Amino acid sequence: MQSKATTVDQYLASLPEDRRAALSAVRDVILENLDESYEEGMQYGMIGYYVPHKVFPAGYHCDPKQPLPFASLASQKNHMAVYLMCVYGQPEQEKWFREAWAKTGKKLDMGKSCVRFKKLEDVALDVIGEAIRRVPAKAYIAHYESVIRPPEKKKAPAAKKSKPVAKSKPAAKKKPVAKKRA
């Protein structure tokens, strides 16, 4: 569910107490481990952590007006989630993340980038913190640029150059040949 809140404080204040406490705890871990080049704010109706335009002017390729998303926190209809773009699309990071989570003994409910949870006790906070800490903004931008290239402008197909054809006279009409009678 996307929130209409315009600030992180408004977003958190709009949540039921149990969800506010859980997301606030995850938020604290993210903020403690977040590289200083990232910023926190509202993005796509969630609490977002992103590379601001002052650091990465190109912005997000899907919508260059948006800063480059890095992580998000959200209260969804049936669960809460932390979205880790630093794990998505990076097989070595995902492998590390899954292995580190498994070592905690907690069950991992994970999609491509989202880690879903119903209560704070389901979250391996130390693994979330380490996942955030492992990817400073410069490394994240370098990876992003290596996999997402701005689309090249397509050139209009060049007209085929053909040799000029000399103008010829129209073919003379043939006269019908009269059939001979035998």
PDB file of C-alpha atoms in Angstrom:
ATOM      1  CA  MET A   1       0.000   0.000   0.000  1.00  0.00           C
ATOM      2  CA  GLN A   2       1.384   3.340  -0.929  1.00  0.00           C
ATOM      3  CA  SER A   3       1.121   6.009   1.702  1.00  0.00           C
ATOM      4  CA  LYS A   4       0.239   9.598   0.945  1.00  0.00           C
ATOM      5  CA  ALA A   5       2.582  10.766   3.721  1.00  0.00           C
ATOM      6  CA  THR A   6       5.147  13.303   2.590  1.00  0.00           C
ATOM      7  CA  THR A   7       7.630  12.806   5.452  1.00  0.00           C
ATOM      8  CA  VAL A   8       9.042   9.797   7.264  1.00  0.00           C
ATOM      9  CA  ASP A   9       7.584  11.059  10.549  1.00  0.00           C
ATOM     10  CA  GLN A  10       4.108  11.334   8.995  1.00  0.00           C
ATOM     11  CA  TYR A  11       4.457   7.830   7.560  1.00  0.00           C
ATOM     12  CA  LEU A  12       5.442   6.312  10.901  1.00  0.00           C
ATOM     13  CA  ALA A  13       2.737   8.248  12.780  1.00  0.00           C
ATOM     14  CA  SER A  14       0.093   6.807  10.446  1.00  0.00           C
ATOM     15  CA  LEU A  15       0.935   3.211  11.400  1.00  0.00           C
ATOM     16  CA  PRO A  16      -0.534   1.056  14.187  1.00  0.00           C
ATOM     17  CA  GLU A  17       1.761   0.994  17.231  1.00  0.00           C
ATOM     18  CA  ASP A  18       3.113  -2.542  16.665  1.00  0.00           C
ATOM     19  CA  ARG A  19       4.069  -1.812  13.055  1.00  0.00           C
ATOM     20  CA  ARG A  20       5.485   1.597  13.966  1.00  0.00           C
ATOM     21  CA  ALA A  21       7.742  -0.020  16.577  1.00  0.00           C
ATOM     22  CA  ALA A  22       8.913  -2.761  14.190  1.00  0.00           C
ATOM     23  CA  LEU A  23       9.627  -0.438  11.261  1.00  0.00           C
ATOM     24  CA  SER A  24      11.298   2.096  13.569  1.00  0.00           C
ATOM     25  CA  ALA A  25      13.670  -0.608  14.839  1.00  0.00           C
ATOM     26  CA  VAL A  26      14.571  -1.672  11.295  1.00  0.00           C
ATOM     27  CA  ARG A  27      14.927   1.987  10.329  1.00  0.00           C
ATOM     28  CA  ASP A  28      17.359   2.580  13.206  1.00  0.00           C
ATOM     29  CA  VAL A  29      19.545  -0.317  11.998  1.00  0.00           C
ATOM     30  CA  ILE A  30      19.504   1.004   8.431  1.00  0.00           C
ATOM     31  CA  LEU A  31      20.420   4.538   9.531  1.00  0.00           C
ATOM     32  CA  GLU A  32      23.258   3.241  11.743  1.00  0.00           C
ATOM     33  CA  ASN A  33      24.802   1.402   8.787  1.00  0.00           C
ATOM     34  CA  LEU A  34      23.947   3.713   5.878  1.00  0.00           C
ATOM     35  CA  ASP A  35      26.774   5.359   3.934  1.00  0.00           C
ATOM     36  CA  GLU A  36      26.643   9.137   4.323  1.00  0.00           C
ATOM     37  CA  SER A  37      26.111   9.645   0.570  1.00  0.00           C
ATOM     38  CA  TYR A  38      22.625   8.123   0.771  1.00  0.00           C
ATOM     39  CA  GLU A  39      19.590  10.069   1.972  1.00  0.00           C
ATOM     40  CA  GLU A  40      16.359   9.081   3.684  1.00  0.00           C
ATOM     41  CA  GLY A  41      12.966  10.353   2.574  1.00  0.00           C
ATOM     42  CA  MET A  42       9.660   9.291   1.120  1.00  0.00           C
ATOM     43  CA  GLN A  43       9.845   7.531  -2.216  1.00  0.00           C
ATOM     44  CA  TYR A  44       7.107   5.575  -3.981  1.00  0.00           C
ATOM     45  CA  GLY A  45       4.851   5.851  -0.937  1.00  0.00           C
ATOM     46  CA  MET A  46       7.414   4.188   1.369  1.00  0.00           C
ATOM     47  CA  ILE A  47      10.340   5.207   3.510  1.00  0.00           C
ATOM     48  CA  GLY A  48      13.165   5.271   1.009  1.00  0.00           C
ATOM     49  CA  TYR A  49      16.945   5.317   1.127  1.00  0.00           C
ATOM     50  CA  TYR A  50      18.404   6.573  -2.117  1.00  0.00           C
ATOM     51  CA  VAL A  51      21.335   8.133  -3.915  1.00  0.00           C
ATOM     52  CA  PRO A  52      20.345  11.801  -4.275  1.00  0.00           C
ATOM     53  CA  HIS A  53      20.730  13.713  -7.538  1.00  0.00           C
ATOM     54  CA  LYS A  54      23.606  15.737  -6.072  1.00  0.00           C
ATOM     55  CA  VAL A  55      25.585  12.463  -5.912  1.00  0.00           C
ATOM     56  CA  PHE A  56      24.127  10.735  -8.993  1.00  0.00           C
ATOM     57  CA  PRO A  57      22.556  13.367 -11.279  1.00  0.00           C
ATOM     58  CA  ALA A  58      21.233  10.831 -13.804  1.00  0.00           C
ATOM     59  CA  GLY A  59      18.696   9.547 -11.265  1.00  0.00           C
ATOM     60  CA  TYR A  60      16.680   6.373 -11.624  1.00  0.00           C
ATOM     61  CA  HIS A  61      16.544   5.124 -15.219  1.00  0.00           C
ATOM     62  CA  CYS A  62      12.805   4.349 -14.988  1.00  0.00           C
ATOM     63  CA  ASP A  63      12.096   7.910 -13.879  1.00  0.00           C
ATOM     64  CA  PRO A  64      15.161  10.197 -13.976  1.00  0.00           C
ATOM     65  CA  LYS A  65      13.312  12.780 -11.844  1.00  0.00           C
ATOM     66  CA  GLN A  66      13.550  10.270  -8.980  1.00  0.00           C
ATOM     67  CA  PRO A  67      16.814   9.691  -7.117  1.00  0.00           C
ATOM     68  CA  LEU A  68      18.349   6.216  -7.469  1.00  0.00           C
ATOM     69  CA  PRO A  69      16.566   3.852  -4.999  1.00  0.00           C
ATOM     70  CA  PHE A  70      18.776   1.784  -2.697  1.00  0.00           C
ATOM     71  CA  ALA A  71      16.481   0.425   0.024  1.00  0.00           C
ATOM     72  CA  SER A  72      12.942   0.964   1.294  1.00  0.00           C
ATOM     73  CA  LEU A  73      10.766   0.178   4.295  1.00  0.00           C
ATOM     74  CA  ALA A  74       7.030  -0.328   4.046  1.00  0.00           C
ATOM     75  CA  SER A  75       3.959  -1.467   5.888  1.00  0.00           C
ATOM     76  CA  GLN A  76       1.953  -3.506   3.391  1.00  0.00           C
ATOM     77  CA  LYS A  77      -1.532  -4.940   3.813  1.00  0.00           C
ATOM     78  CA  ASN A  78      -0.495  -8.375   5.125  1.00  0.00           C
ATOM     79  CA  HIS A  79       3.127  -7.823   6.143  1.00  0.00           C
ATOM     80  CA  MET A  80       5.942  -5.339   6.567  1.00  0.00           C
ATOM     81  CA  ALA A  81       8.908  -5.337   4.220  1.00  0.00           C
ATOM     82  CA  VAL A  82      12.409  -4.058   3.764  1.00  0.00           C
ATOM     83  CA  TYR A  83      13.395  -3.763   0.111  1.00  0.00           C
ATOM     84  CA  LEU A  84      17.103  -4.230  -0.542  1.00  0.00           C
ATOM     85  CA  MET A  85      18.065  -3.217  -4.058  1.00  0.00           C
ATOM     86  CA  CYS A  86      21.679  -3.842  -3.027  1.00  0.00           C
ATOM     87  CA  VAL A  87      20.867  -7.571  -2.948  1.00  0.00           C
ATOM     88  CA  TYR A  88      18.671  -7.682  -6.054  1.00  0.00           C
ATOM     89  CA  GLY A  89      20.531  -8.429  -9.271  1.00  0.00           C
ATOM     90  CA  GLN A  90      23.819  -9.125  -7.516  1.00  0.00           C
ATOM     91  CA  PRO A  91      24.202 -12.906  -7.198  1.00  0.00           C
ATOM     92  CA  GLU A  92      27.224 -12.734  -4.877  1.00  0.00           C
ATOM     93  CA  GLN A  93      25.436 -10.323  -2.526  1.00  0.00           C
ATOM     94  CA  GLU A  94      22.247 -12.406  -2.579  1.00  0.00           C
ATOM     95  CA  LYS A  95      24.210 -15.598  -1.831  1.00  0.00           C
ATOM     96  CA  TRP A  96      25.957 -13.897   1.103  1.00  0.00           C
ATOM     97  CA  PHE A  97      22.642 -12.482   2.364  1.00  0.00           C
ATOM     98  CA  ARG A  98      20.781 -15.822   2.252  1.00  0.00           C
ATOM     99  CA  GLU A  99      23.660 -17.655   3.943  1.00  0.00           C
ATOM    100  CA  ALA A 100      24.034 -15.005   6.660  1.00  0.00           C
ATOM    101  CA  TRP A 101      20.284 -15.049   7.324  1.00  0.00           C
ATOM    102  CA  ALA A 102      20.228 -18.861   7.505  1.00  0.00           C
ATOM    103  CA  LYS A 103      22.948 -18.764  10.180  1.00  0.00           C
ATOM    104  CA  THR A 104      20.600 -16.757  12.417  1.00  0.00           C
ATOM    105  CA  GLY A 105      18.056 -19.590  12.446  1.00  0.00           C
ATOM    106  CA  LYS A 106      15.269 -17.226  11.402  1.00  0.00           C
ATOM    107  CA  LYS A 107      12.989 -18.101   8.513  1.00  0.00           C
ATOM    108  CA  LEU A 108      13.634 -15.935   5.448  1.00  0.00           C
ATOM    109  CA  ASP A 109      10.566 -14.831   3.473  1.00  0.00           C
ATOM    110  CA  MET A 110      12.181 -13.108   0.518  1.00  0.00           C
ATOM    111  CA  GLY A 111      11.190 -12.078  -2.986  1.00  0.00           C
ATOM    112  CA  LYS A 112      13.597 -10.554  -5.485  1.00  0.00           C
ATOM    113  CA  SER A 113      14.507  -7.609  -3.300  1.00  0.00           C
ATOM    114  CA  CYS A 114      11.971  -7.641  -0.494  1.00  0.00           C
ATOM    115  CA  VAL A 115      12.280  -9.315   2.862  1.00  0.00           C
ATOM    116  CA  ARG A 116       8.778  -9.759   4.269  1.00  0.00           C
ATOM    117  CA  PHE A 117       8.039 -10.042   7.974  1.00  0.00           C
ATOM    118  CA  LYS A 118       5.014  -9.936  10.284  1.00  0.00           C
ATOM    119  CA  LYS A 119       6.795  -9.007  13.509  1.00  0.00           C
ATOM    120  CA  LEU A 120      10.179  -7.634  14.500  1.00  0.00           C
ATOM    121  CA  GLU A 121      11.271 -10.961  16.006  1.00  0.00           C
ATOM    122  CA  ASP A 122      11.205 -12.407  12.445  1.00  0.00           C
ATOM    123  CA  VAL A 123      13.942 -10.014  11.284  1.00  0.00           C
ATOM    124  CA  ALA A 124      17.682 -10.684  11.454  1.00  0.00           C
ATOM    125  CA  LEU A 125      18.550  -7.063  12.190  1.00  0.00           C
ATOM    126  CA  ASP A 126      22.305  -7.694  12.171  1.00  0.00           C
ATOM    127  CA  VAL A 127      22.085  -9.166   8.654  1.00  0.00           C
ATOM    128  CA  ILE A 128      20.005  -6.211   7.434  1.00  0.00           C
ATOM    129  CA  GLY A 129      22.587  -3.835   8.919  1.00  0.00           C
ATOM    130  CA  GLU A 130      25.494  -5.669   7.326  1.00  0.00           C
ATOM    131  CA  ALA A 131      23.727  -5.786   3.922  1.00  0.00           C
ATOM    132  CA  ILE A 132      23.363  -2.001   4.074  1.00  0.00           C
ATOM    133  CA  ARG A 133      26.929  -1.429   5.311  1.00  0.00           C
ATOM    134  CA  ARG A 134      28.466  -3.665   2.612  1.00  0.00           C
ATOM    135  CA  VAL A 135      27.326  -1.392  -0.222  1.00  0.00           C
ATOM    136  CA  PRO A 136      28.521   2.197  -0.032  1.00  0.00           C
ATOM    137  CA  ALA A 137      26.961   4.586  -2.555  1.00  0.00           C
ATOM    138  CA  LYS A 138      29.994   4.621  -4.877  1.00  0.00           C
ATOM    139  CA  ALA A 139      29.964   0.826  -5.168  1.00  0.00           C
ATOM    140  CA  TYR A 140      26.194   0.796  -5.660  1.00  0.00           C
ATOM    141  CA  ILE A 141      26.401   3.405  -8.433  1.00  0.00           C
ATOM    142  CA  ALA A 142      29.233   1.506 -10.142  1.00  0.00           C
ATOM    143  CA  HIS A 143      27.200  -1.714 -10.131  1.00  0.00           C
ATOM    144  CA  TYR A 144      24.063   0.096 -11.278  1.00  0.00           C
ATOM    145  CA  GLU A 145      25.878   1.713 -14.184  1.00  0.00           C
ATOM    146  CA  SER A 146      27.410  -1.625 -15.178  1.00  0.00           C
ATOM    147  CA  VAL A 147      23.992  -3.240 -15.605  1.00  0.00           C
ATOM    148  CA  ILE A 148      21.742  -0.318 -16.549  1.00  0.00           C
ATOM    149  CA  ARG A 149      22.928   1.685 -19.481  1.00  0.00           C
ATOM    150  CA  PRO A 150      20.974   4.640 -20.768  1.00  0.00           C
ATOM    151  CA  PRO A 151      19.256   3.651 -23.977  1.00  0.00           C
ATOM    152  CA  GLU A 152      21.192   4.782 -27.000  1.00  0.00           C
ATOM    153  CA  LYS A 153      19.374   7.153 -29.260  1.00  0.00           C
ATOM    154  CA  LYS A 154      18.329   5.283 -32.323  1.00  0.00           C
ATOM    155  CA  LYS A 155      19.342   6.877 -35.565  1.00  0.00           C
ATOM    156  CA  ALA A 156      16.867   6.988 -38.378  1.00  0.00           C
ATOM    157  CA  PRO A 157      17.795   4.355 -40.914  1.00  0.00           C
ATOM    158  CA  ALA A 158      19.921   5.873 -43.621  1.00  0.00           C
ATOM    159  CA  ALA A 159      18.301   5.981 -47.018  1.00  0.00           C
ATOM    160  CA  LYS A 160      19.937   3.570 -49.392  1.00  0.00           C
ATOM    161  CA  LYS A 161      21.977   5.395 -51.910  1.00  0.00           C
ATOM    162  CA  SER A 162      21.370   4.075 -55.344  1.00  0.00           C
ATOM    163  CA  LYS A 163      23.058   4.978 -58.536  1.00  0.00           C
ATOM    164  CA  PRO A 164      21.142   7.555 -60.488  1.00  0.00           C
ATOM    165  CA  VAL A 165      19.182   5.904 -63.204  1.00  0.00           C
ATOM    166  CA  ALA A 166      19.345   7.553 -66.580  1.00  0.00           C
ATOM    167  CA  LYS A 167      15.963   8.581 -67.757  1.00  0.00           C
ATOM    168  CA  SER A 168      14.949   6.405 -70.581  1.00  0.00           C
ATOM    169  CA  LYS A 169      12.314   6.839 -73.147  1.00  0.00           C
ATOM    170  CA  PRO A 170       9.182   4.885 -72.588  1.00  0.00           C
ATOM    171  CA  ALA A 171       9.158   1.708 -74.570  1.00  0.00           C
ATOM    172  CA  ALA A 172       7.426   2.050 -77.876  1.00  0.00           C
ATOM    173  CA  LYS A 173       4.120   0.332 -78.067  1.00  0.00           C
ATOM    174  CA  LYS A 174       4.210  -2.690 -80.243  1.00  0.00           C
ATOM    175  CA  LYS A 175       1.730  -2.882 -83.050  1.00  0.00           C
ATOM    176  CA  PRO A 176      -0.487  -5.885 -82.926  1.00  0.00           C
ATOM    177  CA  VAL A 177       0.582  -8.479 -85.418  1.00  0.00           C
ATOM    178  CA  ALA A 178      -2.153  -9.566 -87.747  1.00  0.00           C
ATOM    179  CA  LYS A 179      -2.630 -13.284 -87.924  1.00  0.00           C
ATOM    180  CA  LYS A 180      -2.176 -14.785 -91.339  1.00  0.00           C
ATOM    181  CA  ARG A 181      -4.987 -16.882 -92.709  1.00  0.00           C
ATOM    182  CA  ALA A 182      -4.124 -20.083 -94.297  1.00  0.00           C
TER     183      ALA A 182
END
